[in-house]
């Protein structure tokens, strides 16, 4: 039989520092609880213990504090956000029916020690789960200590058995107490022997086993073979014997705590489902509810949905007359809420009457005039609220239907309010905003549940889920709309995000044409180069091997060819790009391997990958994601057309594969140095503004200022370094990272940055002020009001806090650039339509827009693109958008 005992404070502490800040909508911090539960569930699944319990410390002083006043005296108070989660995790454990043990005057370690010895005496195996090495002294043949580390949401564990301990320390586990008696423990403020460090203490315990044996052999330990003790150490040991003895007592875990414990008391029991369900709902842990298979109260009652009324009068419309009555009714309503099935095969519409809500369901196989219904519903004169309207608009365009009349998109609103949440599906939002578990969307996304052969039970469940989600859309509209206004997000929502949806839908429908033949030829050329590199690599290596195998490549480079290893991993030598870059120039094989990897990536990801997604009309249609990035930038998926390589000449050739259709050309316009222009405006840096207003090249101007030379004397290398500093400052780069980028010593990179900030004093002032304001307000914002919340700035974890400061520096700039390009897309699309052109916007890549148009419209579209992009906003320095024309993207890009 096996019992797992959790060191509650230790694991909660690890989770708190290892998981990014999380909180419920009302501000309750939850990251430590979330991390703790994930660690717990993972370990229970792996170990499968028959019994499970948890121990916690209490605030009251223990016998160790009474024995030594300085015990743990240097520890800082527990962070408020962590302290707030202690009662929550206790409540969660109680709901999971996991026994908790805590005892005034005793530490959790002593309770763990007592539990493990009682287990052992009863013939049980014990697994102690902790992040602290204090418990290593408890290791026996029947007690394993599982050391836990958690970093950035990733948890790793290490099983410390007697053998594993001896291999690492060179003595038995019980003597970890003797080690601490000599070297002390700064985390607990255990003094140890003054002047004796870990290395010396380890050597002494490996040689003598215990402090008793060590002091028995004083002062002759200097003469012992292989002793780490020098004459000065003997003096320190002698003078510090009292401290060593006291430290031994402080470091010893007591195994006789007066707790009433029997292993069978901790036998695993079923969770208290209703209690745990309600608690995890309140904590907004949707995934954990699913993982644990928890179910809430059944039935469409207010109690079943967290006190939210989800019921309404419903009907399935099958007659044209009724359909027309409803369309006429809705034209007079302020709005209706709706959800549509994939491919528009069904629609659920809800609206409010005087004292209740109604719902109507329409299905393509149940209503003869279904197409007429769609044309009526999606006409501009019926105002609509829905969820993920960009995807719905794409489906509407495919059927030749209007995309007008949409008042609100609840997914977009939820994204703006919480841009780092990552997911905005209706089930999650139900839990976040209303604390109830909505039905799963998969219940109605399977089209078969509405077909003639559908299972009746599944059909009924699908109808219920569809109506519940449509009601949820209405609830979210009423909840989120005022929140947008309250947080001053109306402008970015109604002027940018909402009107951009039809533009993105039209771009997705248009797609971009690919020259499939040219792409195939490019692939053949890459294959030939790969074979040539492969042969050359084999010749230099002296044997054939799998170049893509890290282990085999590591063997060739470091064992066979004798190159100096740069970094090792658990499985052997690292051969990643960073390692290979550091090995450049030390052997001809390195350049060949890097080149081979470049060709291989181009072939597999781009040539082969793009060929698979070319549709019958020769075009590739990407999906533009508008609720993904925290900065507001669009992303592109399936496939990602925003990461077509441009840094290498060969990679840039891929752009020539994207072409205009017969009789058409592509017009490409790209904002020039938009982020630096925005930085000069946001920071109100007059020196930088003057450089832009004078028409100088900003990187040359920066180099002249930083290096103290005339602009005509700026060398290519000076400009390259100034460019790296310019863009590095925007991203909050460190001197170390800059030194890596421009291949100079750290001190030199630091000097460049200091001179830069002396020159551009406005930027230096902005960097200080923006972080201070972010700490005060809890967020940063773009010029149009887009916000990013930064709980990381209050973190007691240095790395998280530093991350928050970097985000505070660059998000206003990056986010404003994202807002500007979105506004430009709307303006370009509107201008094309207003001027009656056949041109169409087909692609956006960061700060670049591509339009496909007839050859006869090329010059007009070129002028239009530059005009609308440059006129999108008016700031202290003008925006510049250079446009060009070509038969392919590569040609237009130049």
CSV table of N, CA, C and O in Angstrom, one decimal, residues 513-596:
chain,number,residue,atom,x,y,z
A,513,UNK,N,-3.3,33.9,-54.8
A,513,UNK,CA,-2.9,32.9,-55.8
A,513,UNK,C,-1.5,32.5,-55.7
A,513,UNK,O,-0.6,33.3,-55.4
A,514,UNK,N,-1.2,31.2,-55.9
A,514,UNK,CA,0.1,30.7,-55.8
A,514,UNK,C,0.5,30.1,-57.1
A,514,UNK,O,-0.3,29.3,-57.7
A,515,UNK,N,1.7,30.3,-57.6
A,515,UNK,CA,2.3,29.7,-58.8
A,515,UNK,C,2.8,28.3,-58.4
A,515,UNK,O,3.9,28.2,-58.0
A,516,UNK,N,1.9,27.3,-58.6
A,516,UNK,CA,2.2,26.0,-58.1
A,516,UNK,C,3.4,25.4,-58.8
A,516,UNK,O,4.2,24.7,-58.2
A,517,UNK,N,3.5,25.7,-60.1
A,517,UNK,CA,4.6,25.2,-60.9
A,517,UNK,C,6.0,25.7,-60.4
A,517,UNK,O,6.9,25.0,-60.2
A,518,UNK,N,6.0,27.0,-60.1
A,518,UNK,CA,7.2,27.7,-59.7
A,518,UNK,C,7.6,27.2,-58.3
A,518,UNK,O,8.7,27.0,-57.9
A,519,UNK,N,6.5,26.9,-57.4
A,519,UNK,CA,6.8,26.4,-56.1
A,519,UNK,C,7.4,25.0,-56.2
A,519,UNK,O,8.3,24.7,-55.4
A,520,UNK,N,6.9,24.2,-57.1
A,520,UNK,CA,7.4,22.8,-57.3
A,520,UNK,C,8.9,22.9,-57.7
A,520,UNK,O,9.7,22.1,-57.2
A,521,UNK,N,9.2,23.8,-58.7
A,521,UNK,CA,10.6,23.9,-59.2
A,521,UNK,C,11.5,24.4,-58.0
A,521,UNK,O,12.6,23.9,-57.9
A,522,UNK,N,11.0,25.3,-57.2
A,522,UNK,CA,11.8,25.7,-56.1
A,522,UNK,C,12.1,24.6,-55.1
A,522,UNK,O,13.2,24.4,-54.6
A,523,UNK,N,11.1,23.7,-55.0
A,523,UNK,CA,11.2,22.5,-54.1
A,523,UNK,C,12.3,21.5,-54.7
A,523,UNK,O,13.1,21.0,-53.9
A,524,UNK,N,12.3,21.4,-56.0
A,524,UNK,CA,13.3,20.5,-56.7
A,524,UNK,C,14.7,21.1,-56.4
A,524,UNK,O,15.6,20.3,-56.1
A,525,UNK,N,14.8,22.4,-56.6
A,525,UNK,CA,16.1,23.0,-56.4
A,525,UNK,C,16.6,22.8,-54.9
A,525,UNK,O,17.8,22.5,-54.7
A,526,UNK,N,15.7,22.9,-54.0
A,526,UNK,CA,16.0,22.7,-52.6
A,526,UNK,C,16.5,21.3,-52.3
A,526,UNK,O,17.4,21.0,-51.6
A,527,UNK,N,15.7,20.4,-52.9
A,527,UNK,CA,16.1,18.9,-52.8
A,527,UNK,C,17.5,18.7,-53.3
A,527,UNK,O,18.2,17.9,-52.6
A,528,UNK,N,17.8,19.3,-54.4
A,528,UNK,CA,19.2,19.1,-54.9
A,528,UNK,C,20.3,19.6,-54.0
A,528,UNK,O,21.3,19.0,-53.8
A,529,UNK,N,20.0,20.8,-53.5
A,529,UNK,CA,20.9,21.4,-52.5
A,529,UNK,C,21.1,20.6,-51.2
A,529,UNK,O,22.1,20.5,-50.7
A,530,UNK,N,19.9,20.1,-50.8
A,530,UNK,CA,20.0,19.2,-49.6
A,530,UNK,C,20.8,18.0,-49.8
A,530,UNK,O,21.6,17.6,-48.9
A,531,UNK,N,20.7,17.4,-51.0
A,531,UNK,CA,21.5,16.2,-51.3
A,531,UNK,C,23.0,16.5,-51.4
A,531,UNK,O,23.9,15.8,-50.9
A,532,UNK,N,23.3,17.7,-52.0
A,532,UNK,CA,24.7,18.1,-52.1
A,532,UNK,C,25.3,18.4,-50.7
A,532,UNK,O,26.4,18.0,-50.4
A,533,UNK,N,24.5,19.1,-49.8
A,533,UNK,CA,25.0,19.4,-48.5
A,533,UNK,C,25.2,18.1,-47.7
A,533,UNK,O,26.1,17.9,-46.9
A,534,UNK,N,24.2,17.2,-47.9
A,534,UNK,CA,24.3,15.9,-47.1
A,534,UNK,C,25.6,15.2,-47.5
A,534,UNK,O,26.3,14.7,-46.6
A,535,UNK,N,25.9,15.1,-48.8
A,535,UNK,CA,27.1,14.4,-49.2
A,535,UNK,C,28.4,15.1,-48.6
A,535,UNK,O,29.3,14.4,-48.1
A,536,UNK,N,28.4,16.4,-48.6
A,536,UNK,CA,29.5,17.1,-48.1
A,536,UNK,C,29.7,16.9,-46.6
A,536,UNK,O,30.8,16.8,-46.1
A,537,UNK,N,28.6,16.9,-45.9
A,537,UNK,CA,28.6,16.7,-44.4
A,537,UNK,C,29.1,15.3,-44.1
A,537,UNK,O,29.9,15.1,-43.2
A,538,UNK,N,28.6,14.3,-44.9
A,538,UNK,CA,29.1,12.9,-44.6
A,538,UNK,C,30.6,12.8,-44.9
A,538,UNK,O,31.3,12.1,-44.1
A,539,UNK,N,31.1,13.5,-45.9
A,539,UNK,CA,32.5,13.5,-46.2
A,539,UNK,C,33.3,14.1,-45.0
A,539,UNK,O,34.3,13.5,-44.6
A,540,UNK,N,32.9,15.2,-44.5
A,540,UNK,CA,33.6,15.9,-43.4
A,540,UNK,C,33.5,15.1,-42.2
A,540,UNK,O,34.4,15.1,-41.3
A,541,UNK,N,32.4,14.4,-42.0
A,541,UNK,CA,32.2,13.6,-40.7
A,541,UNK,C,32.9,12.3,-40.8
A,541,UNK,O,33.2,11.7,-39.8
A,542,UNK,N,33.2,11.8,-42.0
A,542,UNK,CA,33.9,10.5,-42.2
A,542,UNK,C,32.9,9.3,-42.1
A,542,UNK,O,33.4,8.2,-42.1
A,543,UNK,N,31.6,9.6,-42.0
A,543,UNK,CA,30.6,8.5,-42.0
A,543,UNK,C,29.2,9.1,-42.2
A,543,UNK,O,29.0,10.3,-42.1
A,544,UNK,N,28.3,8.2,-42.6
A,544,UNK,CA,26.9,8.6,-42.8
A,544,UNK,C,26.2,8.5,-41.5
A,544,UNK,O,26.5,7.6,-40.6
A,545,UNK,N,25.3,9.5,-41.2
A,545,UNK,CA,24.5,9.5,-40.0
A,545,UNK,C,23.2,10.3,-40.3
A,545,UNK,O,23.1,10.9,-41.3
A,546,UNK,N,22.3,10.2,-39.3
A,546,UNK,CA,21.1,11.0,-39.4
A,546,UNK,C,21.3,12.4,-39.0
A,546,UNK,O,21.4,12.7,-37.8
A,547,UNK,N,21.4,13.3,-40.0
A,547,UNK,CA,21.7,14.7,-39.7
A,547,UNK,C,20.7,15.4,-38.8
A,547,UNK,O,20.9,16.3,-38.0
A,548,UNK,N,19.4,14.9,-38.9
A,548,UNK,CA,18.3,15.5,-38.1
A,548,UNK,C,18.2,14.9,-36.7
A,548,UNK,O,17.4,15.3,-35.9
A,549,UNK,N,19.1,13.9,-36.4
A,549,UNK,CA,19.1,13.4,-35.0
A,549,UNK,C,20.1,14.2,-34.1
A,549,UNK,O,21.3,14.2,-34.4
A,550,UNK,N,19.5,14.7,-33.1
A,550,UNK,CA,20.4,15.5,-32.1
A,550,UNK,C,21.5,14.7,-31.5
A,550,UNK,O,22.6,15.1,-31.5
A,551,UNK,N,21.1,13.4,-31.1
A,551,UNK,CA,22.1,12.6,-30.5
A,551,UNK,C,23.2,12.2,-31.5
A,551,UNK,O,24.4,12.2,-31.2
A,552,UNK,N,22.8,11.8,-32.7
A,552,UNK,CA,23.9,11.4,-33.7
A,552,UNK,C,24.7,12.5,-34.1
A,552,UNK,O,25.9,12.4,-34.3
A,553,UNK,N,24.1,13.7,-34.3
A,553,UNK,CA,24.9,14.9,-34.7
A,553,UNK,C,25.8,15.3,-33.6
A,553,UNK,O,27.0,15.6,-33.8
A,554,UNK,N,25.3,15.2,-32.3
A,554,UNK,CA,26.2,15.5,-31.2
A,554,UNK,C,27.4,14.6,-31.1
A,554,UNK,O,28.5,15.1,-30.8
A,555,UNK,N,27.2,13.3,-31.4
A,555,UNK,CA,28.3,12.4,-31.4
A,555,UNK,C,29.3,12.8,-32.4
A,555,UNK,O,30.5,12.8,-32.1
A,556,UNK,N,28.9,13.1,-33.6
A,556,UNK,CA,29.8,13.5,-34.7
A,556,UNK,C,30.6,14.7,-34.3
A,556,UNK,O,31.8,14.8,-34.4
A,557,UNK,N,29.9,15.8,-33.9
A,557,UNK,CA,30.5,17.1,-33.6
A,557,UNK,C,31.5,17.0,-32.4
A,557,UNK,O,32.6,17.5,-32.5
A,558,UNK,N,31.0,16.4,-31.3
A,558,UNK,CA,31.8,16.5,-30.1
A,558,UNK,C,32.6,15.3,-29.7
A,558,UNK,O,33.7,15.5,-29.1
A,559,UNK,N,32.2,14.1,-30.2
A,559,UNK,CA,33.0,13.0,-29.9
A,559,UNK,C,34.0,12.7,-31.1
A,559,UNK,O,35.2,12.5,-30.8
A,560,UNK,N,33.5,12.6,-32.3
A,560,UNK,CA,34.3,12.3,-33.4
A,560,UNK,C,35.2,13.4,-33.9
A,560,UNK,O,36.4,13.2,-34.1
A,561,UNK,N,34.6,14.6,-34.0
A,561,UNK,CA,35.4,15.7,-34.6
A,561,UNK,C,36.1,16.6,-33.5
A,561,UNK,O,36.9,17.4,-33.7
A,562,UNK,N,35.7,16.3,-32.2
A,562,UNK,CA,36.4,16.9,-31.1
A,562,UNK,C,36.1,18.4,-30.9
A,562,UNK,O,36.8,19.1,-30.2
A,563,UNK,N,34.9,18.9,-31.4
A,563,UNK,CA,34.6,20.3,-31.1
A,563,UNK,C,34.2,20.4,-29.6
A,563,UNK,O,33.6,19.5,-29.0
A,564,UNK,N,34.4,21.6,-29.1
A,564,UNK,CA,34.1,21.8,-27.7
A,564,UNK,C,32.6,21.9,-27.4
A,564,UNK,O,31.9,22.7,-28.0
A,565,UNK,N,32.0,21.0,-26.5
A,565,UNK,CA,30.6,21.1,-26.2
A,565,UNK,C,30.2,22.4,-25.6
A,565,UNK,O,30.9,23.0,-24.8
A,566,UNK,N,29.1,23.0,-26.1
A,566,UNK,CA,28.6,24.3,-25.6
A,566,UNK,C,27.6,24.1,-24.5
A,566,UNK,O,27.6,24.8,-23.5
A,567,UNK,N,26.7,23.1,-24.7
A,567,UNK,CA,25.6,22.9,-23.7
A,567,UNK,C,25.2,21.5,-23.8
A,567,UNK,O,25.1,20.9,-24.8
A,568,UNK,N,24.9,20.9,-22.6
A,568,UNK,CA,24.4,19.6,-22.5
A,568,UNK,C,23.0,19.5,-21.9
A,568,UNK,O,22.6,20.4,-21.2
A,569,UNK,N,22.3,18.5,-22.4
A,569,UNK,CA,20.9,18.4,-21.9
A,569,UNK,C,20.8,17.0,-21.2
A,569,UNK,O,21.8,16.3,-21.1
A,570,UNK,N,19.7,16.6,-20.7
A,570,UNK,CA,19.5,15.3,-20.1
A,570,UNK,C,19.8,14.2,-21.0
A,570,UNK,O,20.2,13.1,-20.6
A,571,UNK,N,19.6,14.4,-22.3
A,571,UNK,CA,19.7,13.3,-23.2
A,571,UNK,C,21.1,13.3,-24.0
A,571,UNK,O,21.3,12.5,-24.8
A,572,UNK,N,21.9,14.3,-23.7
A,572,UNK,CA,23.2,14.4,-24.3
A,572,UNK,C,23.6,15.8,-24.7
A,572,UNK,O,23.2,16.8,-24.1
A,573,UNK,N,24.3,15.9,-25.8
A,573,UNK,CA,24.8,17.2,-26.3
A,573,UNK,C,23.6,18.0,-27.0
A,573,UNK,O,22.8,17.5,-27.7
A,574,UNK,N,23.6,19.3,-26.7
A,574,UNK,CA,22.7,20.2,-27.5
A,574,UNK,C,23.3,20.6,-28.8
A,574,UNK,O,24.5,20.9,-28.9
A,575,UNK,N,22.5,20.5,-29.8
A,575,UNK,CA,22.9,21.0,-31.2
A,575,UNK,C,22.0,22.0,-31.8
A,575,UNK,O,21.8,22.0,-33.0
A,576,UNK,N,21.3,22.8,-30.9
A,576,UNK,CA,20.4,23.7,-31.4
A,576,UNK,C,21.1,24.9,-32.2
A,576,UNK,O,22.3,24.9,-32.2
A,577,UNK,N,20.3,25.8,-32.7
A,577,UNK,CA,20.9,26.9,-33.6
A,577,UNK,C,21.8,27.7,-32.8
A,577,UNK,O,22.9,28.1,-33.3
A,578,UNK,N,21.5,28.0,-31.5
A,578,UNK,CA,22.3,28.8,-30.7
A,578,UNK,C,23.7,28.2,-30.5
A,578,UNK,O,24.8,28.9,-30.6
A,579,UNK,N,23.7,26.9,-30.3
A,579,UNK,CA,25.0,26.2,-30.1
A,579,UNK,C,25.8,26.2,-31.4
A,579,UNK,O,27.0,26.5,-31.4
A,580,UNK,N,25.1,25.9,-32.5
A,580,UNK,CA,25.9,25.9,-33.8
A,580,UNK,C,26.4,27.3,-34.2
A,580,UNK,O,27.5,27.4,-34.7
A,581,UNK,N,25.7,28.3,-33.8
A,581,UNK,CA,26.2,29.7,-34.1
A,581,UNK,C,27.5,29.9,-33.4
A,581,UNK,O,28.4,30.6,-33.9
A,582,UNK,N,27.5,29.5,-32.1
A,582,UNK,CA,28.8,29.7,-31.3
A,582,UNK,C,29.9,28.8,-31.8
A,582,UNK,O,31.1,29.1,-31.5
A,583,UNK,N,29.6,27.8,-32.6
A,583,UNK,CA,30.7,26.9,-33.1
A,583,UNK,C,31.1,27.4,-34.5
A,583,UNK,O,32.0,26.8,-35.1
A,584,UNK,N,30.5,28.4,-35.1
A,584,UNK,CA,30.9,28.9,-36.4
A,584,UNK,C,32.4,29.2,-36.5
A,584,UNK,O,32.9,29.8,-35.5
A,585,UNK,N,33.0,28.8,-37.6
A,585,UNK,CA,34.4,29.1,-37.7
A,585,UNK,C,35.4,28.1,-37.2
A,585,UNK,O,36.6,28.1,-37.4
A,586,UNK,N,34.8,27.1,-36.4
A,586,UNK,CA,35.7,26.1,-35.8
A,586,UNK,C,35.8,24.8,-36.6
A,586,UNK,O,36.7,24.0,-36.3
A,587,UNK,N,34.9,24.7,-37.6
A,587,UNK,CA,35.0,23.6,-38.5
A,587,UNK,C,34.0,23.8,-39.7
A,587,UNK,O,32.9,24.4,-39.5
A,588,UNK,N,34.4,23.4,-40.9
A,588,UNK,CA,33.6,23.7,-42.1
A,588,UNK,C,32.3,23.0,-42.0
A,588,UNK,O,31.3,23.4,-42.7
A,589,UNK,N,32.1,21.9,-41.2
A,589,UNK,CA,30.9,21.2,-41.2
A,589,UNK,C,29.8,22.0,-40.6
A,589,UNK,O,28.6,21.8,-40.9
A,590,UNK,N,30.1,23.0,-39.7
A,590,UNK,CA,29.1,23.8,-39.0
A,590,UNK,C,28.2,24.6,-40.0
A,590,UNK,O,27.0,24.6,-40.0
A,591,UNK,N,28.9,25.3,-40.9
A,591,UNK,CA,28.2,26.1,-41.9
A,591,UNK,C,27.3,25.2,-42.8
A,591,UNK,O,26.2,25.6,-43.2
A,592,UNK,N,27.8,24.1,-43.1
A,592,UNK,CA,27.0,23.1,-43.9
A,592,UNK,C,25.8,22.6,-43.2
A,592,UNK,O,24.7,22.5,-43.8
A,593,UNK,N,25.9,22.4,-41.9
A,593,UNK,CA,24.7,21.9,-41.1
A,593,UNK,C,23.7,23.0,-41.0
A,593,UNK,O,22.5,22.7,-41.2
A,594,UNK,N,24.1,24.2,-40.8
A,594,UNK,CA,23.2,25.3,-40.7
A,594,UNK,C,22.5,25.5,-42.0
A,594,UNK,O,21.3,25.8,-42.1
A,595,UNK,N,23.3,25.4,-43.1
A,595,UNK,CA,22.7,25.6,-44.4
A,595,UNK,C,21.7,24.5,-44.7
A,595,UNK,O,20.6,24.7,-45.2
A,596,UNK,N,22.1,23.2,-44.3
A,596,UNK,CA,21.2,22.1,-44.5
A,596,UNK,C,19.9,22.3,-43.8
A,596,UNK,O,18.8,22.0,-44.3
